[in-house]
Coordinates of C-alpha atoms (C1' of nucleotides) in Angstrom, one line a residue:
Chain A
M1 CA -0.6 -20.5 62.0
R2 CA 0.1 -16.9 62.9
L3 CA -1.2 -14.4 60.5
S4 CA 2.0 -12.4 60.6
N5 CA 4.0 -15.5 59.4
T6 CA 2.1 -16.1 56.2
L7 CA 0.8 -14.2 53.3
I8 CA -2.9 -13.2 53.5
P9 CA -3.1 -9.9 51.6
T10 CA -6.7 -8.8 52.2
L11 CA -8.1 -5.9 50.2
R12 CA -10.6 -3.4 51.3
D13 CA -11.7 -2.9 47.7
A14 CA -12.1 -5.5 45.0
P15 CA -10.0 -5.0 41.9
Q16 CA -12.1 -3.6 39.1
D17 CA -11.8 -6.6 36.9
A18 CA -13.6 -8.9 39.3
E19 CA -17.2 -9.1 38.3
I20 CA -19.0 -11.7 40.3
E21 CA -19.1 -12.0 44.1
S22 CA -17.0 -15.1 44.5
H23 CA -14.3 -13.7 42.3
K24 CA -14.2 -10.4 44.2
L25 CA -14.1 -12.3 47.5
M26 CA -11.3 -14.6 46.4
M27 CA -9.3 -11.5 45.5
R28 CA -10.3 -9.5 48.6
A29 CA -9.6 -12.4 51.0
G30 CA -6.2 -13.0 49.5
L31 CA -6.9 -16.4 48.1
I32 CA -5.6 -15.8 44.6
R33 CA -3.9 -13.3 42.4
K34 CA -4.0 -12.9 38.7
L35 CA -1.0 -13.3 36.5
G36 CA -2.8 -13.0 33.1
A37 CA -6.1 -13.7 31.6
G38 CA -7.3 -17.0 33.0
L39 CA -4.1 -17.5 34.9
Y40 CA -4.0 -17.4 38.7
T41 CA -1.6 -17.9 41.5
F42 CA -3.0 -19.6 44.6
L43 CA -1.9 -17.9 47.8
P44 CA -1.7 -19.8 51.1
M45 CA -5.4 -19.4 52.0
G46 CA -6.6 -20.4 48.6
L47 CA -4.2 -23.3 48.4
R48 CA -5.3 -24.7 51.8
A49 CA -8.9 -24.6 50.7
L50 CA -8.0 -26.1 47.3
R51 CA -6.1 -29.0 49.0
N52 CA -9.2 -29.6 51.2
V53 CA -11.4 -30.0 48.1
E54 CA -8.8 -32.4 46.7
R55 CA -8.6 -34.4 49.9
I56 CA -12.3 -34.9 49.9
I57 CA -12.2 -36.0 46.3
R58 CA -9.4 -38.5 46.9
E59 CA -11.2 -40.0 49.9
E60 CA -14.4 -40.4 47.9
M61 CA -12.6 -41.8 44.9
A62 CA -10.9 -44.3 47.1
R63 CA -14.2 -45.3 48.7
A64 CA -15.6 -45.8 45.2
G65 CA -12.7 -48.0 44.2
A66 CA -11.0 -45.7 41.8
I67 CA -7.2 -45.8 41.4
E68 CA -5.1 -42.7 41.4
V69 CA -2.5 -42.1 38.6
L70 CA -0.8 -39.0 37.3
M71 CA -0.5 -38.4 33.6
P72 CA 1.6 -35.9 31.7
S73 CA 0.3 -32.5 30.7
L74 CA 2.7 -32.3 27.9
Q75 CA 1.6 -34.7 25.2
P76 CA 2.7 -35.7 21.7
R77 CA 0.5 -34.7 18.8
E78 CA 0.2 -38.3 17.6
I79 CA -2.1 -39.6 20.2
W80 CA -4.5 -36.7 19.4
E81 CA -4.4 -37.7 15.8
T82 CA -5.3 -41.3 16.7
T83 CA -8.8 -40.1 17.7
G84 CA -9.1 -37.3 15.2
R85 CA -9.3 -34.7 18.0
Y86 CA -6.1 -32.9 16.9
E87 CA -8.4 -31.4 14.3
T88 CA -11.6 -31.1 16.2
L89 CA -10.1 -29.5 19.3
K90 CA -7.3 -27.7 17.5
K91 CA -8.6 -24.3 18.4
S92 CA -8.9 -24.9 22.1
M93 CA -5.6 -26.6 22.6
F94 CA -2.3 -24.9 23.4
R95 CA 0.1 -26.3 20.9
I96 CA 3.9 -26.0 21.2
R97 CA 7.0 -27.4 19.6
D98 CA 10.0 -29.0 21.2
R99 CA 13.6 -28.3 20.1
Q100 CA 13.4 -31.1 17.5
D101 CA 10.4 -29.4 16.1
R102 CA 8.0 -32.1 17.2
D103 CA 4.4 -31.0 17.7
M104 CA 3.2 -31.2 21.3
V105 CA 0.1 -30.1 23.1
L106 CA -0.7 -29.1 26.6
G107 CA -3.4 -31.5 27.6
P108 CA -6.9 -30.1 27.7
T109 CA -8.1 -33.6 28.9
H110 CA -6.7 -37.1 29.1
E111 CA -8.9 -39.6 27.4
E112 CA -6.2 -40.3 24.8
V113 CA -3.4 -40.7 27.3
I114 CA -5.3 -43.0 29.7
T115 CA -6.7 -45.2 26.8
E116 CA -3.3 -45.5 25.2
L117 CA -2.0 -46.7 28.6
V118 CA -4.8 -49.1 29.3
S119 CA -4.5 -50.6 25.8
H120 CA -1.0 -51.8 26.7
E121 CA -1.5 -52.7 30.3
L122 CA -4.9 -54.3 30.6
N123 CA -5.9 -57.2 28.3
S124 CA -7.8 -59.8 30.3
Y125 CA -11.4 -59.8 31.6
R126 CA -9.8 -60.7 34.9
Q127 CA -8.4 -57.2 35.1
L128 CA -11.7 -55.4 34.5
P129 CA -13.5 -53.3 35.4
R130 CA -11.1 -50.6 36.5
T131 CA -11.5 -46.9 37.1
F132 CA -8.5 -44.6 37.1
Y133 CA -8.4 -41.0 38.1
Q134 CA -6.0 -38.2 38.5
I135 CA -6.0 -34.6 39.8
Q136 CA -4.1 -32.7 37.3
T137 CA -3.7 -29.3 35.7
K138 CA -5.5 -28.9 32.4
F139 CA -4.9 -26.3 29.7
R140 CA -7.5 -24.9 27.4
D141 CA -7.2 -21.9 25.2
E142 CA -10.6 -20.6 26.1
I143 CA -12.1 -18.1 23.7
R144 CA -13.0 -16.0 26.7
P145 CA -11.6 -16.7 30.1
R146 CA -13.8 -15.1 32.7
F147 CA -15.0 -14.8 36.3
G148 CA -11.6 -15.7 37.9
L149 CA -11.4 -19.5 38.4
M150 CA -14.8 -20.1 36.8
R151 CA -13.4 -20.3 33.3
A152 CA -9.6 -20.2 33.4
R153 CA -7.1 -21.2 30.8
E154 CA -5.1 -23.3 33.3
F155 CA -7.1 -25.0 35.9
I156 CA -7.2 -28.1 38.0
M157 CA -9.5 -31.0 37.2
K158 CA -10.2 -34.4 38.6
D159 CA -10.8 -36.7 35.7
A160 CA -11.6 -40.4 36.0
Y161 CA -12.0 -43.0 33.4
S162 CA -13.7 -46.4 33.7
F163 CA -12.9 -49.4 31.6
D164 CA -15.6 -51.9 31.6
L165 CA -16.4 -55.4 30.2
D166 CA -19.8 -54.5 28.8
W167 CA -22.6 -51.9 29.0
D168 CA -24.1 -53.4 32.2
C169 CA -20.7 -53.2 33.7
L170 CA -20.4 -49.6 32.6
D171 CA -23.8 -48.8 34.2
R172 CA -22.4 -50.0 37.6
S173 CA -19.2 -48.0 37.2
Y174 CA -21.2 -44.9 36.2
Q175 CA -23.5 -45.4 39.2
A176 CA -20.5 -45.7 41.6
M177 CA -19.1 -42.4 40.3
Y178 CA -22.5 -40.7 40.3
A179 CA -22.9 -41.6 44.0
A180 CA -19.3 -40.6 44.8
Y181 CA -20.0 -37.2 43.2
Q182 CA -23.0 -36.7 45.4
R183 CA -20.9 -37.4 48.4
I184 CA -18.1 -35.1 47.3
F185 CA -20.2 -32.1 46.7
E186 CA -22.2 -32.7 49.9
R187 CA -18.9 -32.8 51.8
C188 CA -17.9 -29.6 50.1
G189 CA -21.0 -28.0 51.6
L190 CA -22.5 -27.5 48.1
R191 CA -26.2 -27.9 47.2
V192 CA -26.0 -29.3 43.7
K193 CA -28.7 -30.0 41.1
I194 CA -28.1 -33.0 38.9
V195 CA -29.3 -32.5 35.4
E196 CA -29.4 -34.5 32.2
A197 CA -26.8 -33.2 29.9
D198 CA -25.8 -33.1 26.3
T199 CA -22.9 -35.4 25.4
G200 CA -21.4 -32.9 23.0
A201 CA -18.2 -33.7 21.1
M202 CA -17.3 -36.3 23.8
G203 CA -19.6 -38.9 22.2
G204 CA -21.5 -41.4 24.2
N205 CA -25.1 -41.9 25.1
A206 CA -25.7 -40.8 28.7
S207 CA -24.5 -37.9 30.7
H208 CA -25.3 -36.0 33.8
E209 CA -24.0 -32.7 35.0
F210 CA -23.7 -31.6 38.6
M211 CA -24.7 -28.0 38.8
V212 CA -24.3 -25.5 41.6
L213 CA -27.3 -23.2 41.3
A214 CA -26.2 -19.6 41.0
E215 CA -27.3 -16.6 39.2
A216 CA -23.7 -16.1 37.9
G217 CA -23.7 -19.6 36.4
E218 CA -22.8 -20.0 32.8
D219 CA -25.3 -22.8 32.1
G220 CA -29.0 -22.6 31.7
I221 CA -31.1 -25.3 33.3
V222 CA -34.7 -26.3 33.1
E223 CA -36.3 -28.2 35.9
C224 CA -39.8 -29.5 36.6
E225 CA -41.7 -28.0 39.5
S226 CA -43.4 -31.2 40.3
C227 CA -41.2 -34.1 39.3
A228 CA -37.5 -34.9 39.3
Y229 CA -36.9 -33.9 35.7
A230 CA -34.0 -31.5 35.3
A231 CA -31.8 -30.9 32.3
N232 CA -29.3 -28.5 30.8
V233 CA -31.1 -26.2 28.3
E234 CA -28.8 -27.6 25.7
R235 CA -30.8 -30.7 25.9
G236 CA -33.9 -29.9 27.9
E237 CA -37.2 -30.8 26.2
R238 CA -40.8 -29.7 26.6
A239 CA -44.0 -31.7 26.2
L240 CA -45.9 -30.4 23.2
T241 CA -49.6 -30.0 23.8
P242 CA -51.1 -32.3 21.2
A243 CA -51.0 -30.4 18.0
V244 CA -54.4 -28.9 17.7
E245 CA -55.0 -28.0 14.1
E246 CA -56.0 -24.4 14.0
P247 CA -58.3 -23.5 11.2
A248 CA -56.4 -22.0 8.3
G249 CA -58.7 -19.0 7.9
A250 CA -58.1 -16.4 5.3
G251 CA -55.6 -16.6 2.5
L252 CA -52.1 -15.1 2.6
V253 CA -51.9 -11.4 2.5
D254 CA -48.9 -9.1 1.9
V255 CA -48.5 -6.4 4.5
A256 CA -46.1 -3.5 4.1
T257 CA -43.8 -3.5 7.2
P258 CA -41.3 -0.8 6.5
N259 CA -38.1 -1.2 8.5
A260 CA -39.7 -3.7 10.8
R261 CA -36.9 -6.4 11.0
T262 CA -36.8 -7.8 14.5
I263 CA -39.4 -9.8 16.1
E264 CA -40.0 -7.0 18.5
E265 CA -40.5 -4.4 15.7
V266 CA -42.7 -6.6 13.6
S267 CA -44.8 -7.6 16.7
K268 CA -45.3 -3.9 17.5
F269 CA -46.1 -3.0 13.9
L270 CA -48.6 -5.8 13.3
K271 CA -50.0 -5.7 16.8
L272 CA -49.4 -9.4 17.1
P273 CA -47.8 -11.1 20.1
A274 CA -44.4 -12.6 19.4
R275 CA -45.8 -16.1 19.6
R276 CA -47.9 -15.4 16.5
L277 CA -44.9 -14.7 14.4
I278 CA -42.7 -17.2 12.6
K279 CA -39.0 -16.5 13.2
T280 CA -37.0 -17.6 10.1
L281 CA -33.3 -18.0 10.6
I282 CA -31.0 -18.8 7.7
Y283 CA -28.1 -21.1 8.6
L284 CA -25.2 -22.6 6.7
A285 CA -25.1 -26.3 7.5
D286 CA -21.8 -27.6 6.2
G287 CA -21.8 -24.7 3.9
K288 CA -25.3 -25.1 2.5
P289 CA -28.1 -22.7 3.3
V290 CA -31.1 -24.0 5.3
A291 CA -34.0 -22.1 6.9
A292 CA -35.0 -22.9 10.5
L293 CA -38.5 -21.9 11.6
L294 CA -39.6 -21.3 15.1
A295 CA -42.2 -19.2 17.0
G296 CA -41.3 -15.6 17.6
D297 CA -41.2 -16.0 21.4
R298 CA -38.7 -18.9 21.2
D299 CA -34.9 -19.1 21.2
L300 CA -33.3 -21.5 18.7
N301 CA -31.1 -24.3 20.2
E302 CA -28.2 -24.8 17.8
I303 CA -27.2 -28.1 19.3
K304 CA -30.7 -29.5 18.5
L305 CA -30.6 -27.9 15.0
R306 CA -27.2 -29.4 14.3
K307 CA -28.5 -32.8 15.4
A308 CA -31.7 -32.6 13.4
L309 CA -29.8 -31.6 10.3
G310 CA -27.0 -34.2 10.9
C311 CA -24.4 -31.7 10.0
T312 CA -21.0 -31.0 11.7
E313 CA -20.6 -27.3 11.0
L314 CA -23.4 -24.9 11.6
V315 CA -23.1 -21.1 11.3
L316 CA -25.7 -18.4 11.1
A317 CA -25.6 -16.9 7.6
D318 CA -24.3 -13.4 7.2
A319 CA -26.3 -10.6 5.6
A320 CA -25.2 -11.3 2.0
Q321 CA -25.8 -15.0 2.3
V322 CA -29.3 -14.3 3.7
E323 CA -30.0 -12.0 0.8
S324 CA -28.9 -14.6 -1.8
A325 CA -30.9 -17.4 -0.1
T326 CA -34.1 -15.4 0.4
G327 CA -34.0 -12.6 -2.1
A328 CA -34.6 -10.1 0.7
P329 CA -32.6 -8.2 3.2
V330 CA -32.1 -9.6 6.7
G331 CA -35.4 -9.3 8.7
F332 CA -37.8 -10.3 6.0
A333 CA -37.1 -14.0 5.6
G334 CA -40.1 -16.3 5.6
P335 CA -40.7 -20.0 4.8
I336 CA -43.0 -19.4 1.9
G337 CA -41.5 -19.5 -1.6
L338 CA -38.0 -20.5 -0.4
T339 CA -36.0 -22.8 -2.6
I340 CA -33.6 -23.9 0.3
P341 CA -34.5 -26.7 2.6
V342 CA -36.9 -25.7 5.5
I343 CA -36.8 -27.3 8.9
A344 CA -39.4 -26.2 11.6
D345 CA -39.7 -26.5 15.3
A346 CA -42.3 -29.1 16.3
G347 CA -44.1 -26.4 18.3
L348 CA -45.2 -24.8 15.1
Q349 CA -47.1 -27.9 13.8
G350 CA -50.7 -27.2 13.2
R351 CA -50.5 -23.5 14.0
A352 CA -52.3 -20.9 11.9
S353 CA -53.1 -17.2 11.8
L354 CA -49.4 -16.4 12.0
A355 CA -47.2 -13.8 10.4
A356 CA -43.9 -14.4 8.6
G357 CA -41.4 -12.6 6.4
A358 CA -42.4 -12.4 2.7
N359 CA -38.9 -12.7 1.4
K360 CA -39.4 -9.3 0.0
A361 CA -38.0 -6.0 1.5
D362 CA -40.2 -4.3 4.0
T363 CA -43.0 -6.9 3.6
H364 CA -44.5 -9.6 5.8
L365 CA -47.2 -12.1 5.2
V366 CA -50.2 -12.6 7.5
H367 CA -52.8 -15.4 7.9
V368 CA -50.0 -18.0 7.5
S369 CA -51.1 -21.5 8.2
V370 CA -48.3 -23.9 8.9
T371 CA -50.1 -27.0 7.5
R372 CA -51.4 -25.2 4.4
D373 CA -48.4 -23.0 3.6
V374 CA -45.4 -24.8 5.1
G375 CA -46.6 -28.3 4.9
A376 CA -43.4 -29.6 3.3
A377 CA -41.2 -28.7 6.1
R378 CA -39.6 -31.3 8.4
F379 CA -40.5 -30.9 12.1
H380 CA -38.1 -31.4 15.0
D381 CA -37.6 -30.0 18.5
L382 CA -35.3 -27.0 17.7
V383 CA -35.8 -24.6 20.6
N384 CA -34.9 -24.1 24.2
A385 CA -37.5 -25.1 26.7
K386 CA -38.5 -22.2 28.9
T387 CA -40.4 -21.3 32.0
G388 CA -44.0 -22.3 31.8
D389 CA -43.5 -25.1 29.2
A390 CA -45.0 -28.5 30.0
C391 CA -42.7 -31.1 31.6
P392 CA -41.7 -33.8 29.2
R393 CA -41.8 -36.5 31.9
C394 CA -44.9 -35.9 34.0
A395 CA -48.3 -34.8 33.1
A396 CA -48.9 -32.0 35.5
G397 CA -45.6 -30.3 35.8
K398 CA -44.5 -27.0 34.5
L399 CA -40.9 -26.2 33.8
R400 CA -38.9 -23.3 35.2
E401 CA -35.5 -21.9 34.2
M402 CA -32.5 -21.6 36.4
R403 CA -28.8 -21.0 36.1
G404 CA -26.0 -23.1 37.3
I405 CA -22.2 -23.6 37.5
E406 CA -21.1 -26.9 36.1
V407 CA -18.8 -28.5 38.7
G408 CA -19.0 -32.1 37.7
H409 CA -19.9 -34.1 34.6
V410 CA -20.3 -37.8 34.1
F411 CA -20.4 -39.5 30.7
K412 CA -21.0 -42.9 29.4
L413 CA -18.5 -42.8 26.6
G414 CA -18.8 -46.2 24.9
T415 CA -16.0 -47.3 22.6
K416 CA -14.9 -44.1 20.8
Y417 CA -11.5 -44.1 22.5
S418 CA -11.1 -47.8 23.2
E419 CA -11.6 -48.5 19.5
A420 CA -9.2 -45.9 18.4
F421 CA -6.5 -47.3 20.7
H422 CA -7.4 -50.9 20.4
A423 CA -8.1 -51.1 24.1
A424 CA -9.5 -54.7 24.1
Y425 CA -9.5 -57.7 26.4
L426 CA -9.9 -61.4 26.0
D427 CA -13.1 -62.7 27.7
A428 CA -13.5 -66.1 29.4
N429 CA -14.1 -67.7 25.9
K430 CA -10.9 -66.2 24.5
E431 CA -12.9 -63.8 22.5
K432 CA -11.5 -60.4 21.9
K433 CA -13.8 -57.6 23.0
T434 CA -13.5 -53.8 23.0
M435 CA -13.6 -52.1 26.4
I436 CA -16.5 -49.9 27.2
M437 CA -15.5 -46.6 28.7
G438 CA -17.0 -43.9 30.9
C439 CA -15.4 -40.6 31.9
Y440 CA -16.0 -38.5 34.9
G441 CA -14.8 -34.9 35.5
I442 CA -14.8 -32.5 38.4
G443 CA -13.6 -28.9 37.9
V444 CA -11.6 -28.7 41.2
T445 CA -10.7 -25.0 41.0
R446 CA -14.1 -24.1 39.7
T447 CA -15.7 -26.1 42.6
L448 CA -13.7 -24.0 45.0
Q449 CA -15.0 -20.8 43.6
A450 CA -18.6 -22.2 43.4
I451 CA -18.4 -22.9 47.1
I452 CA -17.8 -19.2 47.7
E453 CA -20.4 -18.2 45.2
Q454 CA -22.9 -20.2 47.2
S455 CA -21.7 -19.5 50.7
H456 CA -21.0 -15.9 51.5
D457 CA -22.7 -12.8 52.9
E458 CA -22.1 -9.1 52.6
N459 CA -19.1 -9.3 55.0
G460 CA -17.2 -12.1 53.3
I461 CA -16.7 -15.8 52.8
I462 CA -18.5 -18.4 55.0
W463 CA -16.4 -21.6 54.6
P464 CA -18.1 -24.9 55.0
A465 CA -16.1 -26.8 57.7
G466 CA -14.9 -29.4 55.3
V467 CA -13.0 -27.1 53.0
A468 CA -12.1 -24.1 55.3
P469 CA -8.5 -23.2 55.1
F470 CA -8.6 -23.0 58.9
L471 CA -11.4 -24.2 61.1
A472 CA -10.9 -21.5 63.7
A473 CA -9.7 -17.9 63.7
V474 CA -8.3 -16.8 67.0
L475 CA -8.4 -13.0 67.6
P476 CA -6.3 -11.6 70.5
L477 CA -8.0 -8.2 70.8
S478 CA -6.3 -6.5 73.7
P479 CA -2.8 -5.1 73.1
N480 CA -1.0 -6.8 75.9
E481 CA 1.1 -9.9 76.4
T482 CA -1.4 -11.8 78.5
C483 CA -4.0 -11.7 75.8
M484 CA -1.5 -12.6 73.0
N485 CA 0.0 -15.4 75.0
T486 CA -3.4 -16.8 75.9
A487 CA -4.3 -16.8 72.2
L488 CA -1.1 -18.6 71.2
K489 CA -1.6 -21.1 73.9
L490 CA -5.1 -21.7 72.7
E491 CA -3.7 -22.3 69.2
E492 CA -1.4 -25.0 70.5
E493 CA -4.2 -26.7 72.2
L494 CA -6.4 -26.5 69.1
I495 CA -3.5 -28.0 67.0
R496 CA -3.2 -30.8 69.5
A497 CA -6.9 -31.5 69.0
G498 CA -6.3 -31.6 65.3
I499 CA -7.9 -28.3 64.6
D500 CA -6.2 -25.8 62.3
A501 CA -6.3 -22.4 63.7
L502 CA -5.2 -19.0 62.4
V503 CA -4.1 -16.5 65.0
D504 CA -4.4 -12.8 64.1
D505 CA -1.3 -11.7 65.9
R506 CA -1.1 -8.4 64.1
D507 CA -0.9 -5.2 66.0
E508 CA -4.2 -4.1 64.7
R509 CA -7.3 -2.6 66.3
P510 CA -10.3 -4.8 67.0
G511 CA -12.4 -3.5 64.2
V512 CA -9.7 -4.4 61.6
K513 CA -9.4 -7.9 63.0
F514 CA -13.2 -8.5 63.0
K515 CA -13.5 -7.3 59.4
D516 CA -10.7 -9.5 58.2
A517 CA -12.0 -12.5 60.1
D518 CA -15.4 -12.1 58.5
L519 CA -13.8 -11.7 55.1
L520 CA -11.6 -14.8 55.5
G521 CA -14.6 -16.8 56.7
C522 CA -13.2 -19.4 59.1
P523 CA -16.2 -21.3 60.5
I524 CA -15.3 -20.5 64.1
R525 CA -14.1 -17.2 65.6
I526 CA -12.5 -17.2 69.0
V527 CA -12.1 -13.8 70.5
V528 CA -9.6 -13.4 73.4
S529 CA -9.7 -10.1 75.2
D530 CA -9.2 -8.6 78.6
R531 CA -12.9 -8.2 79.0
S532 CA -13.8 -11.9 79.0
L533 CA -10.4 -13.1 80.2
A534 CA -11.2 -11.3 83.5
E535 CA -13.8 -13.9 84.0
G536 CA -11.6 -16.7 82.6
K537 CA -13.6 -16.9 79.5
V538 CA -13.3 -16.5 75.7
E539 CA -15.9 -15.7 73.1
L540 CA -17.0 -18.3 70.5
R541 CA -18.9 -17.5 67.4
K542 CA -19.8 -19.4 64.3
R543 CA -19.2 -17.4 61.1
S544 CA -22.6 -18.5 59.9
E545 CA -24.4 -17.1 63.0
K546 CA -24.8 -13.6 64.5
T547 CA -24.5 -14.4 68.1
S548 CA -21.5 -15.5 70.2
Q549 CA -21.2 -17.3 73.5
L550 CA -18.8 -16.9 76.4
V551 CA -17.1 -20.2 77.4
P552 CA -14.5 -20.9 80.0
L553 CA -11.1 -20.7 78.5
E554 CA -10.2 -24.3 79.4
E555 CA -13.4 -25.6 77.7
A556 CA -12.9 -23.7 74.5
V557 CA -11.2 -26.5 72.5
S558 CA -13.7 -29.1 73.4
R559 CA -16.6 -26.7 72.6
V560 CA -15.1 -26.1 69.2
E561 CA -14.8 -29.9 68.7
T562 CA -18.4 -30.5 69.5
L563 CA -19.6 -27.8 67.2
F564 CA -18.2 -29.8 64.3
S565 CA -18.7 -33.4 65.4
Chain B
rC1 C1' -13.4 -13.1 15.7
rG2 C1' -17.5 -8.9 16.0
rG3 C1' -19.3 -5.0 19.4
rG4 C1' -18.3 -1.9 23.8
rG5 C1' -15.1 -0.2 27.7
rC6 C1' -10.6 0.3 30.4
rG7 C1' -5.0 0.9 31.3
rU8 C1' -2.5 7.3 35.9
rA9 C1' 1.3 4.9 43.2
rG10 C1' -0.1 -1.8 46.2
rC11 C1' -6.1 -1.1 45.7
rG12 C1' -10.1 2.3 44.3
rC13 C1' -10.3 6.7 41.4
rA14 C1' -9.8 12.2 39.5
rG15 C1' -6.9 15.0 35.9
rA16 C1' -7.7 14.3 29.3
rC17 C1' -12.9 17.7 26.2
rU18 C1' -9.7 23.1 26.5
rG19 C1' -1.5 20.7 26.2
rG20 C1' 2.2 24.1 30.7
rU21 C1' 5.6 18.8 33.5
rA22 C1' 0.6 14.7 38.3
rG23 C1' -3.5 14.6 42.4
rC24 C1' -7.4 12.4 46.1
rG25 C1' -9.1 8.3 49.4
rC26 C1' -7.5 3.8 51.3
rG27 C1' -3.0 1.0 52.1
rU28 C1' 2.6 1.4 53.3
rU29 C1' 6.9 3.6 56.6
rU30 C1' 8.4 6.5 61.2
rG31 C1' 7.0 8.9 65.9
rG32 C1' 3.1 9.8 69.4
rU33 C1' -1.9 9.0 71.3
rU34 C1' -5.6 5.2 71.1
rC35 C1' -7.7 0.1 71.6
rG36 C1' -14.8 -4.4 71.0
rG37 C1' -16.6 -3.7 64.2
rG38 C1' -11.9 -1.0 58.7
rA39 C1' -9.0 5.2 65.0
rC40 C1' -6.6 10.1 65.4
rC41 C1' -2.4 13.7 65.0
rA42 C1' 2.3 14.7 62.7
rA43 C1' 6.0 13.5 59.2
rA44 C1' 7.5 10.6 55.0
rA45 C1' 8.3 7.1 51.0
rG46 C1' 6.1 5.5 46.6
rG47 C1' 4.5 7.2 39.5
rU48 C1' 9.5 5.8 32.7
rC49 C1' 0.8 8.3 33.5
rG50 C1' 0.6 0.2 29.4
rA51 C1' 4.7 0.4 25.2
rG52 C1' 6.7 2.6 20.8
rG53 C1' 6.5 6.5 17.3
rG54 C1' 4.6 11.4 15.7
rU55 C1' 2.8 16.7 16.3
rU56 C1' 4.5 20.8 19.5
rC57 C1' 8.8 25.5 22.6
rA58 C1' 6.1 21.9 25.8
rA59 C1' 2.2 15.7 25.8
rA60 C1' -1.0 11.7 31.1
rU61 C1' -3.8 15.2 27.8
rC62 C1' -3.8 15.7 20.5
rC63 C1' -2.5 11.9 16.3
rC64 C1' -0.7 6.8 14.6
rU65 C1' 0.8 1.8 15.7
rC66 C1' 1.1 -2.1 19.1
rC67 C1' 0.3 -4.7 23.8
rG68 C1' -2.5 -6.0 28.1
rC69 C1' -7.2 -6.4 30.8
rC70 C1' -12.6 -6.5 31.4
rC71 C1' -17.8 -6.9 29.6
rC72 C1' -21.7 -8.5 25.8
rG73 C1' -22.0 -11.8 21.7
rA74 C1' -20.3 -15.7 18.6
rC75 C1' -17.5 -20.2 20.0
rC76 C1' -16.5 -24.4 23.3
rA77 C1' -15.3 -31.7 26.6

RNA sequence: CGGGGCGUAGCGCAGACUGGUAGCGCGUUUGGUUCGGGACCAAAAGGUCGAGGGUUCAAAUCCCUCCGCCCCGACCA
């Protein structure tokens, strides 16, 4: 491909709305352009790389025995009502009406569609197990689209669904997908961390996320320094050092703490470290107030709290609700004397000599003993694990926090969807059984951006060979016909060898071509110029390396081939 | 949805407080010189200043309404 015959609009400066490196580079290298919030056009370079990711996925899905289908994005409301998700996902779905006033949705995912299909088409144990997948555009009305393709409103996803005979069978399907995912991300040049994940609203009982470690990642991860344990913070646990009962000590004392509301202010005022304070948060669980207790140096995990309470809706109480529940303004809530239910983080069990709000304006209590003063509370794991906590799996390990971009997610779903759609089969004994499902997603467009986030330098993108839009960039440097013709001939030979090459045939100075070549990030750069041509040679350089080598012109193609064999 | 910020040429920005009819760098076009890490000289094109309304002799600038975009938070398969 000649650069002058395509559209690769590189930018010297990144648009001001691009925040993270990968987003800036996708804009600067002319991969994508924005149409609106969370809506992007793929330009030729972006599309070529995207197709490469898709190709890798298709190859690995085929190897794992999954079957490709393509389902509609536009879906009738009814199938969403079948599973009750028309209500639960209402806010995140784009909903539209057709000319007959029928309610439709733009599919945010396809469990309903595939299960509806399978319920009609598969009905014998002889036809199972089966795994279907598609690569399809999804639509989600994200509260806040951000970071380019990382969280878009329209994006491409590979989603796969397994239909199994029983739970053992599901385990095998799950394993096959898990292994396929490892291969896919490896071939994409990504280093991924596989973590235990929360199953969220999808239901099901086991789940792993494939995370690309990156500072810009939206997900928090905790991992053990010495064993294999790693989990999304949504679910990550910590080992509790056996609850040593601290002596209760002196009785409760009121202390005036004027205007000290936050943990930081109270800590400073009482000269106590945050971990000796009890943070009391008032929540409304399905509309009813409840107090959640945790140590001052901890962050509450709402997913854990919701599970512990067994409620569906959980919102932090507003100032008025806090005041009516505790009798004190926000900042002075404490567990003692509360009439609402109290639930406490297990890490507080046995602790003493703590401080807590007194449920009275400008007042805190000191010498609080959890056992003596808050004994009636229920204890559950309610907080996020953090760096330095003990590993829940191995004795010695300490946890550390990291951030990641979720590029893949595998779930054991169970029967939530197969039951709703009566996806069942007859077994060898003519008994009717419900299929067991798994589902497996890869954010394809997000993966593309994650590759750039993980593989770039100050000059631009460094494409891994498997996904590069072009494997080689050919730069005719000298402004004469010999040089240009040599470059074009080289391109032909590369194509004949099955290597996609991009020839920078623009009438530009060397510096411009070098800068753009670095920005575009093709794995191999071939410089053709009078200087080396005089000796019958061209210059080869890997994008990932600083040094180049001179090779005879006629050997150039074979040298490129060996670099990637 | 709450908080904050932004919207002026393709991109990055100044001008706004203190109203007087729009500017800089890069990019683009033409001509010339140049040619190994974003060249130089000369000439030029390109803007309903996000939209609508108001105040004023006069609005990019002041006021009101709306729209779009970004960040933090809440939220979320």
